[in-house]
Amino acid sequence: MRKDRAGYLFLLPWFIGMLFTIVPFFASLYLAFTDYNLLNAPKWIGLENFADMFSDPVLLKSLKVTFVYTFVSVPLSLAAALGVAMILNRGIRGLPWYRAVFYLPSLLGASVAVVLLWRYVFGFDGIVNAFLGWFGIDAISWTSDPDYALTTLIILHIWTFGSPMVIFLAGLRQIPVMYYEAAAVDGASKWRRFRSITLPLLSPIIFFNLIQSLIASFQTFTQGFVMNNGGGGPANSTLFYNLYLYQQGFGQFNMGYASAMAWTLLVIIAVFTAITFFTAKYWVNYDS
């Protein structure tokens, strides 16, 4: 009994924190069916907020931006993470230092300071244009051009591959070397060893990183907010779904509509997570 009390005592901070989470959670669900502007009492309007979302061209644009960002940046980021992890797994000298260097961007990538630095790097007088100028390529206003603005944020996301890289590296360390030695004796090429040994045995780690990256990408906010001063410009090309939600809730005080958007995002993330779990049985191998 004393051990039980000690366990509950350690769980007490979690229970207290849950009170600050569960109440807003259900409050936002109620507000999603109301017209609420923070100044007047919520007015019940049923599914009107959700119906308005289908006819909101800006919201549909924000969904498109978020989908493009997610389905381009996540695979490229995971591929980069796996590639670097395999290089570091070769037992190079100074591994802890390299691991820390590659991991650091994942800690800072979503920070305001790094996004401001990124805006400078891809600015008209930035480092990227200076580098391209050496090859006679005219300068481009990357962050001010609707055709390139989102691309700069995708590159930023790819650059922050450190977190999945560390997890991939840990997974690679768990694959027995004898599998590769046996395959080499049988004459298997490096590509065949990667495809037949590394990928199947690493598939649970790939699955975990994929789920984590998908959820995080759908919730992207800071990069779009800072890059173009909270407007999602130019021409809404970096207007992420979460950024538009913020504009509706805290810019125009449409809290009911913003709550409906938040719950829609929850459903979208749940659907794609469920699809990933459903398809996992066809490509994730848990046999060692």
mmCIF file of C-alpha atoms in Angstrom:
data_model
loop_
_atom_site.group_PDB
_atom_site.id
_atom_site.type_symbol
_atom_site.label_atom_id
_atom_site.label_comp_id
_atom_site.label_asym_id
_atom_site.label_seq_id
_atom_site.Cartn_x
_atom_site.Cartn_y
_atom_site.Cartn_z
ATOM 1 C CA MET A 1 0.000 0.000 0.000
ATOM 2 C CA ARG A 2 2.869 2.381 0.807
ATOM 3 C CA LYS A 3 4.386 1.671 -2.619
ATOM 4 C CA ASP A 4 1.041 2.504 -4.223
ATOM 5 C CA ARG A 5 0.903 5.837 -2.419
ATOM 6 C CA ALA A 6 4.423 6.623 -3.576
ATOM 7 C CA GLY A 7 3.443 5.828 -7.165
ATOM 8 C CA TYR A 8 0.390 8.066 -7.035
ATOM 9 C CA LEU A 9 2.510 10.802 -5.487
ATOM 10 C CA PHE A 10 4.878 10.723 -8.454
ATOM 11 C CA LEU A 11 1.866 10.747 -10.811
ATOM 12 C CA LEU A 12 0.310 13.730 -9.050
ATOM 13 C CA PRO A 13 1.965 16.373 -11.298
ATOM 14 C CA TRP A 14 0.594 14.538 -14.335
ATOM 15 C CA PHE A 15 -2.917 14.453 -12.885
ATOM 16 C CA ILE A 16 -2.730 18.168 -12.078
ATOM 17 C CA GLY A 17 -1.497 18.922 -15.580
ATOM 18 C CA MET A 18 -4.320 16.831 -17.041
ATOM 19 C CA LEU A 19 -6.855 19.125 -15.361
ATOM 20 C CA PHE A 20 -5.398 22.042 -17.331
ATOM 21 C CA THR A 21 -5.700 19.996 -20.526
ATOM 22 C CA ILE A 22 -8.956 18.087 -20.287
ATOM 23 C CA VAL A 23 -11.107 21.140 -19.550
ATOM 24 C CA PRO A 24 -9.929 23.176 -22.593
ATOM 25 C CA PHE A 25 -10.171 19.979 -24.643
ATOM 26 C CA PHE A 26 -13.901 19.566 -24.096
ATOM 27 C CA ALA A 27 -14.489 23.326 -24.039
ATOM 28 C CA SER A 28 -13.084 23.610 -27.569
ATOM 29 C CA LEU A 29 -15.346 20.768 -28.679
ATOM 30 C CA TYR A 30 -18.357 22.691 -27.426
ATOM 31 C CA LEU A 31 -17.154 25.963 -28.952
ATOM 32 C CA ALA A 32 -16.758 24.260 -32.342
ATOM 33 C CA PHE A 33 -20.558 24.211 -32.565
ATOM 34 C CA THR A 34 -21.025 27.831 -31.496
ATOM 35 C CA ASP A 35 -20.562 31.381 -32.706
ATOM 36 C CA TYR A 36 -18.140 32.832 -30.166
ATOM 37 C CA ASN A 37 -15.999 35.971 -30.389
ATOM 38 C CA LEU A 38 -14.619 36.187 -26.816
ATOM 39 C CA LEU A 39 -16.790 39.242 -26.092
ATOM 40 C CA ASN A 40 -20.252 37.715 -26.133
ATOM 41 C CA ALA A 41 -21.573 34.444 -24.772
ATOM 42 C CA PRO A 42 -21.261 31.464 -27.128
ATOM 43 C CA LYS A 43 -24.299 30.999 -29.377
ATOM 44 C CA TRP A 44 -25.131 27.462 -30.481
ATOM 45 C CA ILE A 45 -25.173 27.158 -34.290
ATOM 46 C CA GLY A 46 -24.742 23.430 -34.750
ATOM 47 C CA LEU A 47 -22.670 22.320 -37.754
ATOM 48 C CA GLU A 48 -22.570 25.755 -39.375
ATOM 49 C CA ASN A 49 -18.866 26.278 -38.654
ATOM 50 C CA PHE A 50 -17.999 22.986 -40.307
ATOM 51 C CA ALA A 51 -20.213 23.743 -43.295
ATOM 52 C CA ASP A 52 -18.559 27.149 -43.729
ATOM 53 C CA MET A 53 -15.164 25.495 -43.890
ATOM 54 C CA PHE A 54 -16.002 23.765 -47.185
ATOM 55 C CA SER A 55 -16.778 27.108 -48.827
ATOM 56 C CA ASP A 56 -13.781 28.979 -47.396
ATOM 57 C CA PRO A 57 -11.209 29.323 -50.221
ATOM 58 C CA VAL A 58 -8.485 30.527 -47.839
ATOM 59 C CA LEU A 59 -8.940 27.473 -45.634
ATOM 60 C CA LEU A 60 -8.767 25.171 -48.656
ATOM 61 C CA LYS A 61 -5.581 26.955 -49.716
ATOM 62 C CA SER A 62 -4.090 26.446 -46.264
ATOM 63 C CA LEU A 63 -4.927 22.750 -46.451
ATOM 64 C CA LYS A 64 -3.187 22.491 -49.810
ATOM 65 C CA VAL A 65 -0.094 24.253 -48.463
ATOM 66 C CA THR A 66 0.000 21.944 -45.434
ATOM 67 C CA PHE A 67 -0.443 18.800 -47.517
ATOM 68 C CA VAL A 68 2.273 19.772 -49.991
ATOM 69 C CA TYR A 69 4.625 20.686 -47.158
ATOM 70 C CA THR A 70 3.963 17.416 -45.307
ATOM 71 C CA PHE A 71 4.081 14.967 -48.190
ATOM 72 C CA VAL A 72 7.227 16.492 -49.690
ATOM 73 C CA SER A 73 9.263 17.355 -46.605
ATOM 74 C CA VAL A 74 8.575 14.253 -44.498
ATOM 75 C CA PRO A 75 9.862 11.626 -46.982
ATOM 76 C CA LEU A 76 12.888 13.754 -47.900
ATOM 77 C CA SER A 77 13.675 14.446 -44.254
ATOM 78 C CA LEU A 78 13.464 10.757 -43.316
ATOM 79 C CA ALA A 79 15.600 9.790 -46.319
ATOM 80 C CA ALA A 80 18.250 12.317 -45.293
ATOM 81 C CA ALA A 81 18.106 11.110 -41.680
ATOM 82 C CA LEU A 82 18.537 7.479 -42.707
ATOM 83 C CA GLY A 83 21.359 8.297 -45.120
ATOM 84 C CA VAL A 84 23.367 10.237 -42.542
ATOM 85 C CA ALA A 85 22.660 7.593 -39.869
ATOM 86 C CA MET A 86 24.094 4.887 -42.122
ATOM 87 C CA ILE A 87 27.226 6.964 -42.703
ATOM 88 C CA LEU A 88 27.687 7.559 -38.976
ATOM 89 C CA ASN A 89 27.060 3.878 -38.275
ATOM 90 C CA ARG A 90 30.285 2.943 -40.047
ATOM 91 C CA GLY A 91 32.205 3.673 -36.857
ATOM 92 C CA ILE A 92 33.867 6.931 -37.819
ATOM 93 C CA ARG A 93 35.997 8.749 -35.278
ATOM 94 C CA GLY A 94 34.355 11.493 -33.246
ATOM 95 C CA LEU A 95 30.896 9.926 -33.534
ATOM 96 C CA PRO A 96 29.440 11.695 -30.448
ATOM 97 C CA TRP A 97 30.515 15.060 -31.870
ATOM 98 C CA TYR A 98 28.989 14.395 -35.304
ATOM 99 C CA ARG A 99 25.825 13.067 -33.705
ATOM 100 C CA ALA A 100 25.445 16.235 -31.637
ATOM 101 C CA VAL A 101 26.129 18.493 -34.629
ATOM 102 C CA PHE A 102 23.497 16.801 -36.782
ATOM 103 C CA TYR A 103 21.000 16.622 -33.914
ATOM 104 C CA LEU A 104 21.278 20.304 -32.977
ATOM 105 C CA PRO A 105 19.204 21.659 -35.937
ATOM 106 C CA SER A 106 16.231 19.516 -34.897
ATOM 107 C CA LEU A 107 16.221 21.329 -31.547
ATOM 108 C CA LEU A 108 16.435 24.785 -33.112
ATOM 109 C CA GLY A 109 14.648 24.349 -36.455
ATOM 110 C CA ALA A 110 11.251 25.524 -35.228
ATOM 111 C CA SER A 111 12.638 28.407 -33.183
ATOM 112 C CA VAL A 112 11.996 32.024 -34.103
ATOM 113 C CA ALA A 113 15.711 32.844 -34.312
ATOM 114 C CA VAL A 114 16.459 30.078 -36.824
ATOM 115 C CA VAL A 115 13.489 30.986 -39.038
ATOM 116 C CA LEU A 116 14.666 34.613 -39.040
ATOM 117 C CA LEU A 117 18.130 33.404 -39.996
ATOM 118 C CA TRP A 118 16.576 31.273 -42.731
ATOM 119 C CA ARG A 119 14.711 34.312 -44.050
ATOM 120 C CA TYR A 120 18.012 36.154 -44.266
ATOM 121 C CA VAL A 121 19.809 33.233 -45.931
ATOM 122 C CA PHE A 122 17.156 33.042 -48.667
ATOM 123 C CA GLY A 123 16.632 36.802 -48.881
ATOM 124 C CA PHE A 124 17.405 38.785 -52.022
ATOM 125 C CA ASP A 125 20.828 39.743 -50.628
ATOM 126 C CA GLY A 126 21.285 36.472 -48.783
ATOM 127 C CA ILE A 127 23.888 33.745 -48.898
ATOM 128 C CA VAL A 128 21.997 31.543 -51.351
ATOM 129 C CA ASN A 129 21.774 34.245 -54.016
ATOM 130 C CA ALA A 130 25.405 35.177 -53.409
ATOM 131 C CA PHE A 131 26.401 31.560 -54.034
ATOM 132 C CA LEU A 132 24.258 31.297 -57.174
ATOM 133 C CA GLY A 133 25.747 34.569 -58.390
ATOM 134 C CA TRP A 134 29.143 32.864 -58.716
ATOM 135 C CA PHE A 135 27.607 30.750 -61.482
ATOM 136 C CA GLY A 136 25.981 33.696 -63.236
ATOM 137 C CA ILE A 137 22.463 32.934 -61.953
ATOM 138 C CA ASP A 138 20.309 35.988 -61.320
ATOM 139 C CA ALA A 139 19.205 36.652 -57.767
ATOM 140 C CA ILE A 140 15.746 35.453 -56.758
ATOM 141 C CA SER A 141 13.644 36.799 -53.926
ATOM 142 C CA TRP A 142 13.013 33.335 -52.543
ATOM 143 C CA THR A 143 10.869 34.298 -49.574
ATOM 144 C CA SER A 144 8.865 36.907 -51.515
ATOM 145 C CA ASP A 145 8.062 34.753 -54.544
ATOM 146 C CA PRO A 146 4.949 32.515 -54.239
ATOM 147 C CA ASP A 147 6.657 29.912 -56.417
ATOM 148 C CA TYR A 148 9.621 29.476 -54.052
ATOM 149 C CA ALA A 149 8.539 30.592 -50.573
ATOM 150 C CA LEU A 150 7.178 27.210 -49.508
ATOM 151 C CA THR A 151 10.232 25.482 -50.944
ATOM 152 C CA THR A 152 12.480 27.383 -48.545
ATOM 153 C CA LEU A 153 10.451 26.088 -45.596
ATOM 154 C CA ILE A 154 10.560 22.545 -46.959
ATOM 155 C CA ILE A 155 14.356 22.822 -47.108
ATOM 156 C CA LEU A 156 14.332 24.084 -43.528
ATOM 157 C CA HIS A 157 12.321 21.041 -42.463
ATOM 158 C CA ILE A 158 14.695 18.675 -44.249
ATOM 159 C CA TRP A 159 17.633 20.380 -42.543
ATOM 160 C CA THR A 160 16.155 19.467 -39.148
ATOM 161 C CA PHE A 161 16.501 15.697 -39.634
ATOM 162 C CA GLY A 162 18.589 15.244 -36.488
ATOM 163 C CA SER A 163 15.943 13.722 -34.236
ATOM 164 C CA PRO A 164 14.923 10.837 -36.552
ATOM 165 C CA MET A 165 18.594 10.404 -37.468
ATOM 166 C CA VAL A 166 19.536 9.622 -33.858
ATOM 167 C CA ILE A 167 16.677 7.100 -33.653
ATOM 168 C CA PHE A 168 17.732 5.515 -36.947
ATOM 169 C CA LEU A 169 21.311 5.293 -35.691
ATOM 170 C CA ALA A 170 20.154 3.504 -32.554
ATOM 171 C CA GLY A 171 18.155 1.065 -34.692
ATOM 172 C CA LEU A 172 21.083 0.386 -37.019
ATOM 173 C CA ARG A 173 23.253 -0.426 -34.011
ATOM 174 C CA GLN A 174 20.784 -3.204 -33.079
ATOM 175 C CA ILE A 175 21.053 -5.077 -36.401
ATOM 176 C CA PRO A 176 23.412 -8.060 -35.954
ATOM 177 C CA VAL A 177 26.566 -7.763 -38.065
ATOM 178 C CA MET A 178 26.435 -11.484 -38.864
ATOM 179 C CA TYR A 179 23.489 -10.886 -41.209
ATOM 180 C CA TYR A 180 25.599 -8.602 -43.373
ATOM 181 C CA GLU A 181 28.585 -10.958 -43.207
ATOM 182 C CA ALA A 182 26.471 -13.904 -44.327
ATOM 183 C CA ALA A 183 24.979 -11.878 -47.178
ATOM 184 C CA ALA A 184 28.433 -10.720 -48.271
ATOM 185 C CA VAL A 185 29.640 -14.319 -48.350
ATOM 186 C CA ASP A 186 26.682 -15.168 -50.598
ATOM 187 C CA GLY A 187 27.736 -12.400 -52.960
ATOM 188 C CA ALA A 188 24.968 -9.895 -52.170
ATOM 189 C CA SER A 189 25.683 -6.344 -53.297
ATOM 190 C CA LYS A 190 25.516 -3.359 -50.957
ATOM 191 C CA TRP A 191 22.166 -2.351 -52.413
ATOM 192 C CA ARG A 192 20.799 -5.867 -51.970
ATOM 193 C CA ARG A 193 21.996 -5.946 -48.365
ATOM 194 C CA PHE A 194 20.360 -2.584 -47.742
ATOM 195 C CA ARG A 195 17.089 -3.656 -49.352
ATOM 196 C CA SER A 196 16.909 -7.173 -47.888
ATOM 197 C CA ILE A 197 18.462 -6.672 -44.447
ATOM 198 C CA THR A 198 18.600 -3.030 -43.389
ATOM 199 C CA LEU A 199 15.157 -1.875 -44.505
ATOM 200 C CA PRO A 200 13.158 -4.886 -43.188
ATOM 201 C CA LEU A 201 14.900 -4.899 -39.806
ATOM 202 C CA LEU A 202 14.718 -1.119 -39.543
ATOM 203 C CA SER A 203 11.067 -0.920 -40.657
ATOM 204 C CA PRO A 204 9.658 -0.539 -37.098
ATOM 205 C CA ILE A 205 11.969 2.460 -36.584
ATOM 206 C CA ILE A 206 10.942 3.891 -39.961
ATOM 207 C CA PHE A 207 7.308 3.434 -38.974
ATOM 208 C CA PHE A 208 7.831 5.255 -35.665
ATOM 209 C CA ASN A 209 9.690 8.156 -37.272
ATOM 210 C CA LEU A 210 7.060 8.401 -40.013
ATOM 211 C CA ILE A 211 4.219 8.709 -37.503
ATOM 212 C CA GLN A 212 6.104 11.286 -35.448
ATOM 213 C CA SER A 213 7.050 13.338 -38.513
ATOM 214 C CA LEU A 214 3.550 13.279 -40.009
ATOM 215 C CA ILE A 215 1.929 14.524 -36.814
ATOM 216 C CA ALA A 216 4.538 17.255 -36.332
ATOM 217 C CA SER A 217 4.339 18.430 -39.963
ATOM 218 C CA PHE A 218 0.572 18.781 -39.909
ATOM 219 C CA GLN A 219 0.939 21.044 -36.864
ATOM 220 C CA THR A 220 3.559 23.348 -38.416
ATOM 221 C CA PHE A 221 3.071 26.959 -37.336
ATOM 222 C CA THR A 222 6.182 28.892 -36.319
ATOM 223 C CA GLN A 223 7.964 28.654 -39.672
ATOM 224 C CA GLY A 224 5.052 30.123 -41.619
ATOM 225 C CA PHE A 225 4.294 32.745 -38.984
ATOM 226 C CA VAL A 226 7.825 34.122 -38.704
ATOM 227 C CA MET A 227 8.888 33.806 -42.334
ATOM 228 C CA ASN A 228 6.321 36.333 -43.570
ATOM 229 C CA ASN A 229 5.350 38.221 -40.408
ATOM 230 C CA GLY A 230 2.279 36.158 -39.600
ATOM 231 C CA GLY A 231 0.508 36.724 -42.904
ATOM 232 C CA GLY A 232 1.250 33.441 -44.615
ATOM 233 C CA GLY A 233 2.418 35.297 -47.697
ATOM 234 C CA PRO A 234 3.290 35.862 -50.366
ATOM 235 C CA ALA A 235 -0.154 35.144 -51.853
ATOM 236 C CA ASN A 236 -0.872 32.696 -49.020
ATOM 237 C CA SER A 237 1.878 30.395 -50.320
ATOM 238 C CA THR A 238 3.093 29.712 -46.747
ATOM 239 C CA LEU A 239 -0.294 29.891 -45.045
ATOM 240 C CA PHE A 240 -0.224 26.672 -43.064
ATOM 241 C CA TYR A 241 -3.468 25.328 -41.648
ATOM 242 C CA ASN A 242 -2.403 26.070 -38.073
ATOM 243 C CA LEU A 243 -1.439 29.614 -39.057
ATOM 244 C CA TYR A 244 -4.862 30.257 -40.578
ATOM 245 C CA LEU A 245 -6.428 28.762 -37.451
ATOM 246 C CA TYR A 246 -4.437 31.245 -35.377
ATOM 247 C CA GLN A 247 -5.540 34.134 -37.607
ATOM 248 C CA GLN A 248 -9.179 33.172 -37.229
ATOM 249 C CA GLY A 249 -9.028 32.629 -33.479
ATOM 250 C CA PHE A 250 -6.696 35.364 -32.273
ATOM 251 C CA GLY A 251 -6.751 37.752 -35.215
ATOM 252 C CA GLN A 252 -10.442 37.897 -36.042
ATOM 253 C CA PHE A 253 -11.694 36.413 -32.730
ATOM 254 C CA ASN A 254 -13.737 33.752 -34.499
ATOM 255 C CA MET A 255 -13.141 31.293 -31.694
ATOM 256 C CA GLY A 256 -15.995 29.032 -32.695
ATOM 257 C CA TYR A 257 -14.696 28.710 -36.241
ATOM 258 C CA ALA A 258 -11.118 28.253 -34.993
ATOM 259 C CA SER A 259 -12.259 25.490 -32.643
ATOM 260 C CA ALA A 260 -14.000 23.747 -35.536
ATOM 261 C CA MET A 261 -10.776 24.014 -37.521
ATOM 262 C CA ALA A 262 -8.808 22.544 -34.623
ATOM 263 C CA TRP A 263 -11.073 19.518 -34.396
ATOM 264 C CA THR A 264 -10.963 19.073 -38.151
ATOM 265 C CA LEU A 265 -7.181 19.027 -37.962
ATOM 266 C CA LEU A 266 -7.427 16.390 -35.234
ATOM 267 C CA VAL A 267 -9.569 14.247 -37.536
ATOM 268 C CA ILE A 268 -7.165 14.744 -40.461
ATOM 269 C CA ILE A 269 -4.176 13.681 -38.360
ATOM 270 C CA ALA A 270 -6.131 10.719 -36.983
ATOM 271 C CA VAL A 271 -7.106 9.572 -40.490
ATOM 272 C CA PHE A 272 -3.570 9.676 -41.853
ATOM 273 C CA THR A 273 -2.222 8.024 -38.707
ATOM 274 C CA ALA A 274 -4.831 5.269 -39.030
ATOM 275 C CA ILE A 275 -3.938 4.772 -42.708
ATOM 276 C CA THR A 276 -0.274 4.472 -41.768
ATOM 277 C CA PHE A 277 -1.083 1.919 -39.067
ATOM 278 C CA PHE A 278 -3.305 -0.033 -41.466
ATOM 279 C CA THR A 279 -0.658 -0.213 -44.184
ATOM 280 C CA ALA A 280 2.081 -1.054 -41.661
ATOM 281 C CA LYS A 281 1.164 -4.742 -41.766
ATOM 282 C CA TYR A 282 2.318 -4.849 -45.385
ATOM 283 C CA TRP A 283 5.780 -3.353 -44.876
ATOM 284 C CA VAL A 284 6.721 -3.295 -41.178
ATOM 285 C CA ASN A 285 8.624 -6.392 -40.046
ATOM 286 C CA TYR A 286 8.864 -7.105 -36.322
ATOM 287 C CA ASP A 287 10.798 -10.363 -36.708
ATOM 288 C CA SER A 288 14.476 -10.142 -35.813
#
